[in-house]
Tab-separated table of C-alpha atoms in Angstrom:
chain	number	residue	atom	x	y	z
M	1	UNK	CA	0.004	-0.008	-0.003
M	2	UNK	CA	1.427	3.349	-0.888
M	3	UNK	CA	0.340	6.755	0.207
M	4	UNK	CA	1.209	9.777	-1.860
M	5	UNK	CA	2.442	12.611	0.295
M	6	UNK	CA	0.212	15.625	0.334
M	7	UNK	CA	1.623	18.297	-1.848
M	8	UNK	CA	1.671	21.532	0.054
M	9	UNK	CA	1.042	24.421	-2.282
M	10	UNK	CA	2.978	27.426	-1.153
M	11	UNK	CA	2.088	30.834	-2.386
M	12	UNK	CA	2.881	34.434	-1.562
M	13	UNK	CA	-0.021	36.045	0.306
M	14	UNK	CA	-1.613	38.996	-1.483
M	15	UNK	CA	-0.491	40.441	-4.780
M	16	UNK	CA	3.202	40.317	-5.624
M	17	UNK	CA	3.367	44.096	-6.020
M	18	UNK	CA	2.628	44.750	-2.377
M	19	UNK	CA	5.793	42.848	-1.515
M	20	UNK	CA	7.776	45.164	-3.810
M	21	UNK	CA	6.305	48.070	-1.888
M	22	UNK	CA	6.906	46.514	1.530
M	23	UNK	CA	10.508	45.566	0.799
M	24	UNK	CA	11.344	48.963	-0.696
M	25	UNK	CA	9.661	50.771	2.194
M	26	UNK	CA	11.561	48.704	4.724
M	27	UNK	CA	14.787	49.483	2.894
M	28	UNK	CA	13.978	53.207	3.193
M	29	UNK	CA	13.467	52.801	6.931
M	30	UNK	CA	16.627	50.738	7.080
M	31	UNK	CA	18.578	53.663	5.627
M	32	UNK	CA	17.010	55.961	8.207
M	33	UNK	CA	17.853	53.562	11.035
M	34	UNK	CA	21.486	53.439	9.867
M	35	UNK	CA	21.558	57.254	9.687
M	36	UNK	CA	20.213	57.399	13.227
M	37	UNK	CA	22.862	55.000	14.481
M	38	UNK	CA	25.637	56.966	12.732
M	39	UNK	CA	24.542	60.141	14.476
M	40	UNK	CA	24.134	58.280	17.747
M	41	UNK	CA	27.738	57.154	17.573
M	42	UNK	CA	28.864	60.702	16.872
M	43	UNK	CA	26.742	62.331	19.578
M	44	UNK	CA	26.366	59.544	22.152
M	45	UNK	CA	26.035	61.715	25.280
M	46	UNK	CA	23.467	64.049	23.734
M	47	UNK	CA	21.365	61.173	22.355
M	48	UNK	CA	21.449	59.387	25.723
M	49	UNK	CA	20.368	62.487	27.618
M	50	UNK	CA	17.565	63.227	25.145
M	51	UNK	CA	16.401	59.594	25.162
M	52	UNK	CA	15.679	59.828	28.889
M	53	UNK	CA	13.108	62.556	28.190
M	54	UNK	CA	11.008	60.050	26.214
M	55	UNK	CA	8.439	58.089	28.147
M	56	UNK	CA	8.971	54.374	27.391
M	57	UNK	CA	5.467	53.685	28.732
M	58	UNK	CA	4.054	55.431	25.680
M	59	UNK	CA	6.286	53.340	23.441
M	60	UNK	CA	5.323	50.124	25.222
M	61	UNK	CA	1.608	50.861	25.068
M	62	UNK	CA	1.878	51.753	21.391
M	63	UNK	CA	3.684	48.466	20.751
M	64	UNK	CA	0.896	46.540	22.448
M	65	UNK	CA	-1.735	48.485	20.509
M	66	UNK	CA	-0.123	47.730	17.148
M	67	UNK	CA	0.514	44.083	17.964
M	68	UNK	CA	-3.128	43.716	18.989
M	69	UNK	CA	-4.198	45.413	15.790
M	70	UNK	CA	-2.058	43.037	13.725
M	71	UNK	CA	-3.579	40.120	15.610
M	72	UNK	CA	-7.088	41.313	14.691
M	73	UNK	CA	-6.042	41.511	11.046
M	74	UNK	CA	-4.639	37.971	11.187
M	75	UNK	CA	-7.955	36.800	12.623
M	76	UNK	CA	-9.832	38.663	9.886
M	77	UNK	CA	-7.781	36.912	7.171
M	78	UNK	CA	-8.393	33.621	8.923
M	79	UNK	CA	-12.133	34.329	9.082
M	80	UNK	CA	-12.117	35.070	5.349
M	81	UNK	CA	-10.330	31.763	4.715
M	82	UNK	CA	-13.040	29.951	6.670
M	83	UNK	CA	-15.846	31.956	5.021
M	84	UNK	CA	-17.036	33.339	8.338
M	85	UNK	CA	-18.238	36.462	6.576
M	86	UNK	CA	-20.067	38.065	9.512
M	87	UNK	CA	-16.902	38.031	11.639
M	88	UNK	CA	-14.592	39.730	9.150
M	89	UNK	CA	-15.961	43.321	9.431
M	90	UNK	CA	-15.933	43.180	13.235
M	91	UNK	CA	-12.282	42.173	13.312
M	92	UNK	CA	-11.291	44.785	10.732
M	93	UNK	CA	-13.125	47.444	12.716
M	94	UNK	CA	-11.256	46.404	15.872
M	95	UNK	CA	-7.955	46.577	13.990
M	96	UNK	CA	-8.823	50.040	12.667
M	97	UNK	CA	-9.804	51.287	16.121
M	98	UNK	CA	-6.443	50.094	17.439
M	99	UNK	CA	-4.785	52.163	14.683
M	100	UNK	CA	-6.779	55.212	15.787
M	101	UNK	CA	-5.795	54.553	19.400
M	102	UNK	CA	-2.167	54.529	18.303
M	103	UNK	CA	-2.656	57.898	16.594
M	104	UNK	CA	-4.285	59.394	19.687
M	105	UNK	CA	-1.478	58.111	21.886
M	106	UNK	CA	1.073	59.615	19.512
M	107	UNK	CA	-0.754	62.933	19.485
M	108	UNK	CA	-0.702	63.028	23.302
M	109	UNK	CA	2.990	62.193	23.292
M	110	UNK	CA	3.824	64.865	20.673
M	111	UNK	CA	1.666	67.386	22.542
M	112	UNK	CA	3.603	66.768	25.758
M	113	UNK	CA	6.922	67.248	23.989
M	114	UNK	CA	5.846	70.436	22.221
M	115	UNK	CA	4.362	71.821	25.448
M	116	UNK	CA	7.758	71.235	27.082
M	117	UNK	CA	9.379	73.258	24.310
M	118	UNK	CA	10.859	70.219	22.590
M	119	UNK	CA	10.642	70.443	18.786
M	120	UNK	CA	12.432	68.720	15.879
M	121	UNK	CA	14.801	71.665	15.844
M	122	UNK	CA	15.860	71.196	19.479
M	123	UNK	CA	18.665	68.769	18.628
M	124	UNK	CA	19.497	65.892	16.280
M	125	UNK	CA	17.955	63.272	18.536
M	126	UNK	CA	14.576	64.996	18.479
M	127	UNK	CA	14.948	65.573	14.752
M	128	UNK	CA	15.155	61.804	14.328
M	129	UNK	CA	12.495	61.163	16.961
M	130	UNK	CA	9.885	63.396	15.324
M	131	UNK	CA	10.807	62.492	11.754
M	132	UNK	CA	10.969	58.709	12.175
M	133	UNK	CA	7.866	58.449	14.321
M	134	UNK	CA	6.093	61.027	12.105
M	135	UNK	CA	6.802	59.076	8.922
M	136	UNK	CA	5.680	55.915	10.706
M	137	UNK	CA	2.530	57.701	11.878
M	138	UNK	CA	1.768	58.569	8.228
M	139	UNK	CA	1.956	54.854	7.493
M	140	UNK	CA	-0.456	54.189	10.380
M	141	UNK	CA	-2.899	56.830	9.092
M	142	UNK	CA	-2.688	55.321	5.574
M	143	UNK	CA	-3.314	51.908	7.111
M	144	UNK	CA	-6.362	53.143	9.021
M	145	UNK	CA	-7.834	54.528	5.795
M	146	UNK	CA	-7.163	51.163	4.150
M	147	UNK	CA	-8.762	49.258	7.060
M	148	UNK	CA	-11.819	51.511	6.849
M	149	UNK	CA	-12.193	50.713	3.155
M	150	UNK	CA	-11.729	47.011	3.920
M	151	UNK	CA	-14.332	47.214	6.685
M	152	UNK	CA	-16.870	48.679	4.267
M	153	UNK	CA	-16.022	46.034	1.675
M	154	UNK	CA	-16.298	43.263	4.274
M	155	UNK	CA	-19.738	44.554	5.309
M	156	UNK	CA	-20.776	44.125	1.680
M	157	UNK	CA	-19.432	40.572	1.759
M	158	UNK	CA	-16.637	41.192	-0.721
M	159	UNK	CA	-14.077	39.040	1.100
M	160	UNK	CA	-14.286	35.253	1.337
M	161	UNK	CA	-12.055	32.249	0.785
M	162	UNK	CA	-12.036	32.870	-2.976
M	163	UNK	CA	-11.515	36.660	-2.788
M	164	UNK	CA	-8.666	37.234	-0.420
M	165	UNK	CA	-5.881	38.804	-2.455
M	166	UNK	CA	-6.745	42.385	-1.547
M	167	UNK	CA	-7.297	41.568	2.112
M	168	UNK	CA	-4.028	39.656	2.295
M	169	UNK	CA	-2.178	42.504	0.584
M	170	UNK	CA	-3.543	44.987	3.105
M	171	UNK	CA	-2.688	42.644	5.958
M	172	UNK	CA	0.878	42.395	4.666
M	173	UNK	CA	1.162	46.179	4.679
M	174	UNK	CA	-0.307	46.428	8.168
M	175	UNK	CA	2.145	43.825	9.535
M	176	UNK	CA	4.991	45.870	8.004
M	177	UNK	CA	3.754	48.968	9.877
M	178	UNK	CA	3.777	46.892	13.026
M	179	UNK	CA	7.233	45.474	12.328
M	180	UNK	CA	8.688	48.940	11.686
M	181	UNK	CA	7.410	50.097	15.065
M	182	UNK	CA	8.986	47.074	16.726
M	183	UNK	CA	12.328	48.364	15.385
M	184	UNK	CA	11.568	52.009	16.143
M	185	UNK	CA	10.538	51.497	19.763
M	186	UNK	CA	13.807	50.067	21.091
M	187	UNK	CA	15.892	52.241	18.790
M	188	UNK	CA	14.444	55.494	20.109
M	189	UNK	CA	13.177	54.658	23.579
M	190	UNK	CA	15.345	51.857	24.964
M	191	UNK	CA	18.746	51.714	23.263
M	192	UNK	CA	21.452	52.744	25.756
X	1	UNK	CA	-22.732	70.763	-44.264
X	2	UNK	CA	-19.429	69.547	-42.897
X	3	UNK	CA	-18.092	66.356	-44.451
X	4	UNK	CA	-17.272	63.633	-41.959
X	5	UNK	CA	-13.609	63.909	-41.047
X	6	UNK	CA	-11.805	60.587	-40.692
X	7	UNK	CA	-10.081	60.373	-37.311
X	8	UNK	CA	-7.180	57.907	-37.553
X	9	UNK	CA	-4.832	57.354	-34.619
X	10	UNK	CA	-1.517	59.055	-35.234
X	11	UNK	CA	0.792	56.312	-33.938
X	12	UNK	CA	3.948	58.048	-35.152
X	13	UNK	CA	3.238	61.170	-33.120
X	14	UNK	CA	2.250	58.994	-30.154
X	15	UNK	CA	5.556	57.126	-30.360
X	16	UNK	CA	7.454	60.365	-30.677
X	17	UNK	CA	5.805	61.675	-27.515
X	18	UNK	CA	6.614	58.390	-25.743
X	19	UNK	CA	10.265	58.811	-26.664
X	20	UNK	CA	10.370	62.211	-25.005
X	21	UNK	CA	10.485	60.274	-21.718
X	22	UNK	CA	13.999	58.975	-22.408
X	23	UNK	CA	14.992	62.400	-23.771
X	24	UNK	CA	13.904	63.887	-20.430
X	25	UNK	CA	15.718	61.446	-18.189
X	26	UNK	CA	18.911	61.237	-20.236
X	27	UNK	CA	18.969	64.995	-20.747
X	28	UNK	CA	18.440	65.771	-17.072
X	29	UNK	CA	21.016	63.248	-15.966
X	30	UNK	CA	23.636	64.888	-18.201
X	31	UNK	CA	22.696	68.562	-18.023
X	32	UNK	CA	21.365	68.956	-14.495
X	33	UNK	CA	23.281	66.195	-12.765
X	34	UNK	CA	26.674	66.150	-14.475
X	35	UNK	CA	27.124	69.546	-16.126
X	36	UNK	CA	25.164	71.401	-13.418
X	37	UNK	CA	27.278	69.693	-10.714
X	38	UNK	CA	24.313	68.319	-8.849
X	39	UNK	CA	25.720	64.835	-8.213
X	40	UNK	CA	25.915	65.508	-5.296
X	41	UNK	CA	24.209	68.872	-4.975
X	42	UNK	CA	25.818	71.625	-2.930
X	43	UNK	CA	24.891	70.897	0.694
X	44	UNK	CA	22.277	72.951	2.532
X	45	UNK	CA	24.757	73.758	5.288
X	46	UNK	CA	27.341	75.251	2.891
X	47	UNK	CA	28.288	78.765	3.949
X	48	UNK	CA	26.996	81.700	1.886
X	49	UNK	CA	30.514	82.574	0.800
X	50	UNK	CA	31.225	79.031	-0.382
X	51	UNK	CA	27.946	78.941	-2.299
X	52	UNK	CA	28.898	82.191	-4.009
X	53	UNK	CA	32.315	80.715	-4.888
X	54	UNK	CA	30.670	77.552	-6.244
X	55	UNK	CA	28.570	79.547	-8.661
X	56	UNK	CA	31.497	81.777	-9.588
X	57	UNK	CA	33.736	78.814	-10.359
X	58	UNK	CA	31.101	76.905	-12.308
X	59	UNK	CA	29.291	79.845	-13.882
X	60	UNK	CA	29.397	78.722	-17.506
X	61	UNK	CA	28.584	74.981	-17.068
X	62	UNK	CA	25.723	75.830	-14.697
X	63	UNK	CA	24.340	78.384	-17.144
X	64	UNK	CA	24.490	75.888	-20.024
X	65	UNK	CA	23.116	73.036	-17.913
X	66	UNK	CA	20.213	74.964	-16.447
X	67	UNK	CA	19.158	76.653	-19.657
X	68	UNK	CA	19.081	73.304	-21.469
X	69	UNK	CA	17.138	71.780	-18.568
X	70	UNK	CA	14.526	74.544	-18.797
X	71	UNK	CA	13.886	73.456	-22.382
X	72	UNK	CA	14.186	69.693	-21.792
X	73	UNK	CA	11.854	69.820	-18.785
X	74	UNK	CA	8.947	70.256	-21.172
X	75	UNK	CA	9.576	66.691	-22.333
X	76	UNK	CA	8.069	65.510	-19.041
X	77	UNK	CA	4.788	67.091	-20.156
X	78	UNK	CA	4.835	65.447	-23.602
X	79	UNK	CA	5.794	62.131	-22.047
X	80	UNK	CA	2.882	62.527	-19.646
X	81	UNK	CA	0.566	63.043	-22.619
X	82	UNK	CA	1.780	59.766	-24.180
X	83	UNK	CA	1.237	57.920	-20.890
X	84	UNK	CA	-2.228	59.442	-20.603
X	85	UNK	CA	-3.233	58.197	-24.065
X	86	UNK	CA	-2.153	54.660	-23.147
X	87	UNK	CA	-4.130	54.929	-19.920
X	88	UNK	CA	-7.246	55.878	-21.898
X	89	UNK	CA	-7.091	52.523	-23.696
X	90	UNK	CA	-7.563	50.857	-20.319
X	91	UNK	CA	-9.695	53.413	-18.552
X	92	UNK	CA	-11.950	54.478	-21.401
X	93	UNK	CA	-12.477	57.880	-22.936
X	94	UNK	CA	-14.280	59.349	-19.932
X	95	UNK	CA	-11.640	58.281	-17.428
X	96	UNK	CA	-10.582	60.865	-14.890
X	97	UNK	CA	-7.278	59.294	-13.905
X	98	UNK	CA	-5.795	59.776	-17.389
X	99	UNK	CA	-6.577	63.473	-17.050
X	100	UNK	CA	-4.962	63.603	-13.614
X	101	UNK	CA	-1.861	61.858	-14.951
X	102	UNK	CA	-1.470	64.333	-17.820
X	103	UNK	CA	-2.177	67.361	-15.648
X	104	UNK	CA	0.225	66.089	-13.023
X	105	UNK	CA	2.996	65.633	-15.591
X	106	UNK	CA	2.325	69.087	-17.030
X	107	UNK	CA	2.367	70.851	-13.682
X	108	UNK	CA	5.482	68.946	-12.623
X	109	UNK	CA	7.247	70.857	-15.373
X	110	UNK	CA	6.435	74.192	-13.664
X	111	UNK	CA	8.590	73.833	-10.530
X	112	UNK	CA	11.322	72.286	-12.651
X	113	UNK	CA	11.448	75.240	-15.012
X	114	UNK	CA	11.174	77.800	-12.211
X	115	UNK	CA	13.901	76.194	-10.085
X	116	UNK	CA	16.270	75.791	-13.043
X	117	UNK	CA	15.518	79.410	-13.981
X	118	UNK	CA	16.477	80.550	-10.483
X	119	UNK	CA	19.733	78.581	-10.494
X	120	UNK	CA	20.479	79.871	-13.971
X	121	UNK	CA	19.899	83.465	-12.808
X	122	UNK	CA	22.268	82.996	-9.845
X	123	UNK	CA	25.010	81.917	-12.252
X	124	UNK	CA	24.188	84.685	-14.708
X	125	UNK	CA	24.187	87.445	-12.068
X	126	UNK	CA	26.868	86.041	-9.785
X	127	UNK	CA	29.080	89.144	-10.044
X	128	UNK	CA	26.364	91.473	-8.743
X	129	UNK	CA	24.842	89.192	-6.099
X	130	UNK	CA	25.886	89.090	-2.467
X	131	UNK	CA	26.725	85.678	-0.935
X	132	UNK	CA	23.580	85.875	1.213
X	133	UNK	CA	21.434	86.509	-1.835
X	134	UNK	CA	23.062	83.563	-3.644
X	135	UNK	CA	22.311	81.340	-0.669
X	136	UNK	CA	18.693	82.552	-0.478
X	137	UNK	CA	18.059	81.981	-4.162
X	138	UNK	CA	19.760	78.597	-4.058
X	139	UNK	CA	17.456	77.531	-1.220
X	140	UNK	CA	14.470	78.981	-3.049
X	141	UNK	CA	15.143	76.738	-6.039
X	142	UNK	CA	15.280	73.661	-3.860
X	143	UNK	CA	12.160	74.534	-1.897
X	144	UNK	CA	10.195	74.984	-5.088
X	145	UNK	CA	11.425	71.910	-6.939
X	146	UNK	CA	11.182	69.594	-3.925
X	147	UNK	CA	8.011	70.677	-2.192
X	148	UNK	CA	5.916	70.438	-5.330
X	149	UNK	CA	6.194	66.662	-5.054
X	150	UNK	CA	2.526	66.051	-4.417
X	151	UNK	CA	1.580	67.054	-7.968
X	152	UNK	CA	3.968	64.425	-9.286
X	153	UNK	CA	2.625	61.997	-6.705
X	154	UNK	CA	-0.910	62.374	-8.108
X	155	UNK	CA	0.444	61.704	-11.587
X	156	UNK	CA	2.212	58.544	-10.435
X	157	UNK	CA	-0.702	57.281	-8.343
X	158	UNK	CA	-3.175	57.797	-11.230
X	159	UNK	CA	-0.920	55.886	-13.652
X	160	UNK	CA	-0.346	53.062	-11.145
X	161	UNK	CA	-4.057	52.547	-10.448
X	162	UNK	CA	-5.022	52.464	-14.118
X	163	UNK	CA	-2.221	50.133	-15.219
X	164	UNK	CA	-2.984	47.771	-12.322
X	165	UNK	CA	-6.539	47.576	-13.700
X	166	UNK	CA	-5.320	46.402	-17.130
X	167	UNK	CA	-7.147	43.136	-17.860
X	168	UNK	CA	-4.776	41.979	-20.628
X	169	UNK	CA	-3.129	38.588	-20.092
X	170	UNK	CA	0.153	40.486	-20.324
X	171	UNK	CA	-0.537	44.023	-19.072
X	172	UNK	CA	0.816	46.991	-21.029
X	173	UNK	CA	2.733	48.090	-17.975
X	174	UNK	CA	3.792	45.369	-15.513
X	175	UNK	CA	2.471	45.412	-11.982
X	176	UNK	CA	5.938	45.901	-10.471
X	177	UNK	CA	6.271	49.256	-12.257
X	178	UNK	CA	2.924	50.326	-10.763
X	179	UNK	CA	3.965	49.237	-7.320
X	180	UNK	CA	7.308	50.967	-7.755
X	181	UNK	CA	5.192	54.065	-8.382
X	182	UNK	CA	3.647	53.677	-4.945
X	183	UNK	CA	7.141	53.238	-3.525
X	184	UNK	CA	8.157	56.476	-5.259
X	185	UNK	CA	5.236	58.338	-3.750
X	186	UNK	CA	6.073	56.957	-0.302
X	187	UNK	CA	9.681	58.118	-0.713
X	188	UNK	CA	8.466	61.648	-1.509
X	189	UNK	CA	6.697	62.388	1.767
X	190	UNK	CA	9.794	62.954	3.925
X	191	UNK	CA	10.774	65.664	1.405
X	192	UNK	CA	8.337	67.848	3.343
X	193	UNK	CA	11.023	68.022	6.026
X	194	UNK	CA	13.621	69.843	3.911
X	195	UNK	CA	12.853	73.359	5.224
X	196	UNK	CA	13.735	72.195	8.738
X	197	UNK	CA	17.068	70.486	8.212
X	198	UNK	CA	20.401	71.555	6.791
X	199	UNK	CA	22.205	68.357	7.711
X	200	UNK	CA	21.262	64.709	8.024
X	201	UNK	CA	19.094	62.463	5.905
X	202	UNK	CA	16.206	64.961	5.611
X	203	UNK	CA	18.193	67.908	4.271
X	204	UNK	CA	17.587	68.503	0.546
X	205	UNK	CA	21.018	67.061	-0.236
X	206	UNK	CA	20.645	64.335	2.433
X	207	UNK	CA	20.756	60.582	2.235
X	208	UNK	CA	17.014	60.173	2.138
X	209	UNK	CA	15.633	63.282	0.478
X	210	UNK	CA	18.155	63.315	-2.314
X	211	UNK	CA	19.849	59.940	-2.660
X	212	UNK	CA	16.665	57.898	-2.180
X	213	UNK	CA	13.750	60.098	-3.266
X	214	UNK	CA	15.264	61.242	-6.562
X	215	UNK	CA	16.704	57.909	-7.792
X	216	UNK	CA	13.436	56.199	-6.846
X	217	UNK	CA	11.525	58.640	-9.057
X	218	UNK	CA	14.180	58.318	-11.728
X	219	UNK	CA	13.797	54.529	-11.811
X	220	UNK	CA	10.025	55.020	-12.203
X	221	UNK	CA	10.503	57.420	-15.132
X	222	UNK	CA	12.959	55.111	-16.892
X	223	UNK	CA	10.873	51.962	-16.429
X	224	UNK	CA	7.621	53.717	-17.299
X	225	UNK	CA	9.229	55.177	-20.453
X	226	UNK	CA	10.374	51.763	-21.628
X	227	UNK	CA	6.965	50.169	-21.142
X	228	UNK	CA	5.044	53.098	-22.627
X	229	UNK	CA	7.116	52.905	-25.800
X	230	UNK	CA	6.417	49.164	-25.940
X	231	UNK	CA	2.766	49.759	-25.114
X	232	UNK	CA	2.228	52.113	-28.062
X	233	UNK	CA	3.716	49.485	-30.379
X	234	UNK	CA	1.460	46.810	-28.894
X	235	UNK	CA	-1.627	48.999	-29.184
X	236	UNK	CA	-0.796	49.649	-32.827
X	237	UNK	CA	-0.696	45.886	-33.409
X	238	UNK	CA	-3.901	45.359	-31.388
X	239	UNK	CA	-5.601	47.948	-33.570
X	240	UNK	CA	-4.462	46.066	-36.662
X	241	UNK	CA	-2.712	49.140	-37.997
X	242	UNK	CA	0.606	47.380	-38.360
X	243	UNK	CA	2.038	43.888	-38.385
X	244	UNK	CA	4.414	42.924	-35.574
X	245	UNK	CA	7.350	42.820	-37.953
X	246	UNK	CA	6.587	46.276	-39.311
X	247	UNK	CA	6.382	47.707	-35.820
X	248	UNK	CA	9.658	46.026	-34.851
X	249	UNK	CA	11.312	47.445	-37.933
X	250	UNK	CA	10.004	50.911	-37.262
X	251	UNK	CA	11.004	50.860	-33.636
X	252	UNK	CA	14.515	49.808	-34.459
X	253	UNK	CA	16.526	47.383	-32.458
X	254	UNK	CA	16.352	49.258	-29.153
X	255	UNK	CA	12.805	48.443	-28.098
X	256	UNK	CA	10.620	46.038	-30.035
X	257	UNK	CA	7.014	45.059	-29.656
X	258	UNK	CA	6.371	41.812	-27.828
C-alpha cells in the first residue's frame, strides 16, 4: 500500500506588487535607522540624555496596541479563509480602532513634547524622533484609511475564501507597519 | 454641411511623444546632474561665501546646464501626454485618472522650469549678487522643486491605479512598475522636512531626500518610459494598423514590440 504525500502548495499572500512596496519601504526605513545609528555614535552623550526625556510607557503601550491590531487583522484573514463572513468586518473594525488609538497616543505624546518646548529643531535626537515616528505615523494613518475601506467592503461581503488577495495585501502592509514600530521602539526609547 | 472627417490614430506622433520620456531622463542626468554639478548637490549647510564661490567657479557649465534643462523639462509634459493616451485605452475615454496623470505631468514641469531658472539666474548674475542673496536663491530653487512633489505623486498614483486595472493577459505596464510608483510616492513624503534640516538624511542634499527620493523617481521614469514605448507598439498591433514585424522594424533594435 502506498500513500502519496500531500503536496503543500505554497504561495505568496496577497499580490506580488505589495511585496515590492513593503521591501522597498523597509529598505527606506533601514537607511534611516542606519543614519540614526551613525549620528548616535557621533553624539552619544546628547542622544542618551535626550532619550531619557522620552516616556517608554508610551512606546510600550503603542507596541501593544499595534501588535493587537495586527492580531485582529490575522484573525480577519483567517475568518475570510473559513468563510465566516459576519466576523470579518468586526475584526477589521477592531484593527482600525487600534490604529486610531495609536494615533491618539502619539498625538498626546507629541503634545507633551511640544508643550515642554521640545521640537524637531531642538537637537539631532529630536529631529530623528519626530521624523521617524512622524513618517511611521503617516503609514499608520494610511493603514487606518485602508482598514476603513476594507471594513466597508467586508460589510458588503466582498471578502471570502475565494476573494482574499486584496485583504491579504492589506494585511501584509499592516504587519509591516507593526514590524517597523517594533524596530523603532527600542531604537528610540530603549537603546542605551 | 461639414463632411465627416476621418479620425485615424496618429501612432507616429504618439511614439514620438513616448520617446520624449528617455529624452527627459537622459537629458536631465547629463545637463542637471553632471554639467550642473548636482551629483551631489551643494549641501544645505554650505556657507553663503562658499555657495557664491561655487557659482563663480562653475558659472558657465551651470548656465548651459540649467538653460538646457529649462527646455528639456517640457519633455516631461509630452511624455505625460503619451502615458495618458495609453491609460485611456484601459480606462476608457471618460476616465478621470488619465486626465490627472497628464495634468500632473504638465504641472510637474512648472517647478522644474522655475527652479532651473532661479539657479540659472544666480550663475548669470553672480558678479552682482551678495553671498547671502546667492544662498537665499539657491534655497528657493530647492524649496520649489522639492516641495511640489505632491503634484507628481498624483500623476504617479493615477498611472499606477489604471495600469494595475489592465485586464490583458500580459498588461501593457507590468504590476511591479505600478507598485514601484507607490514606492516612489512613499519616498516623496519625507521631502516635506527639507525646510527644517540643513544636515542629516532629511536635508535636501541628504541621504534620504536626495539619494533615495530622486533615484526612486528616476527609476520610475525610466521603467515607465520603456513600457510606454512598448505599449504604443502593442496597441498599434492590437488595432491592426501594423504587423508585428513592421512595428519592430519601425521601432529599431532598441525596443521592439512583444
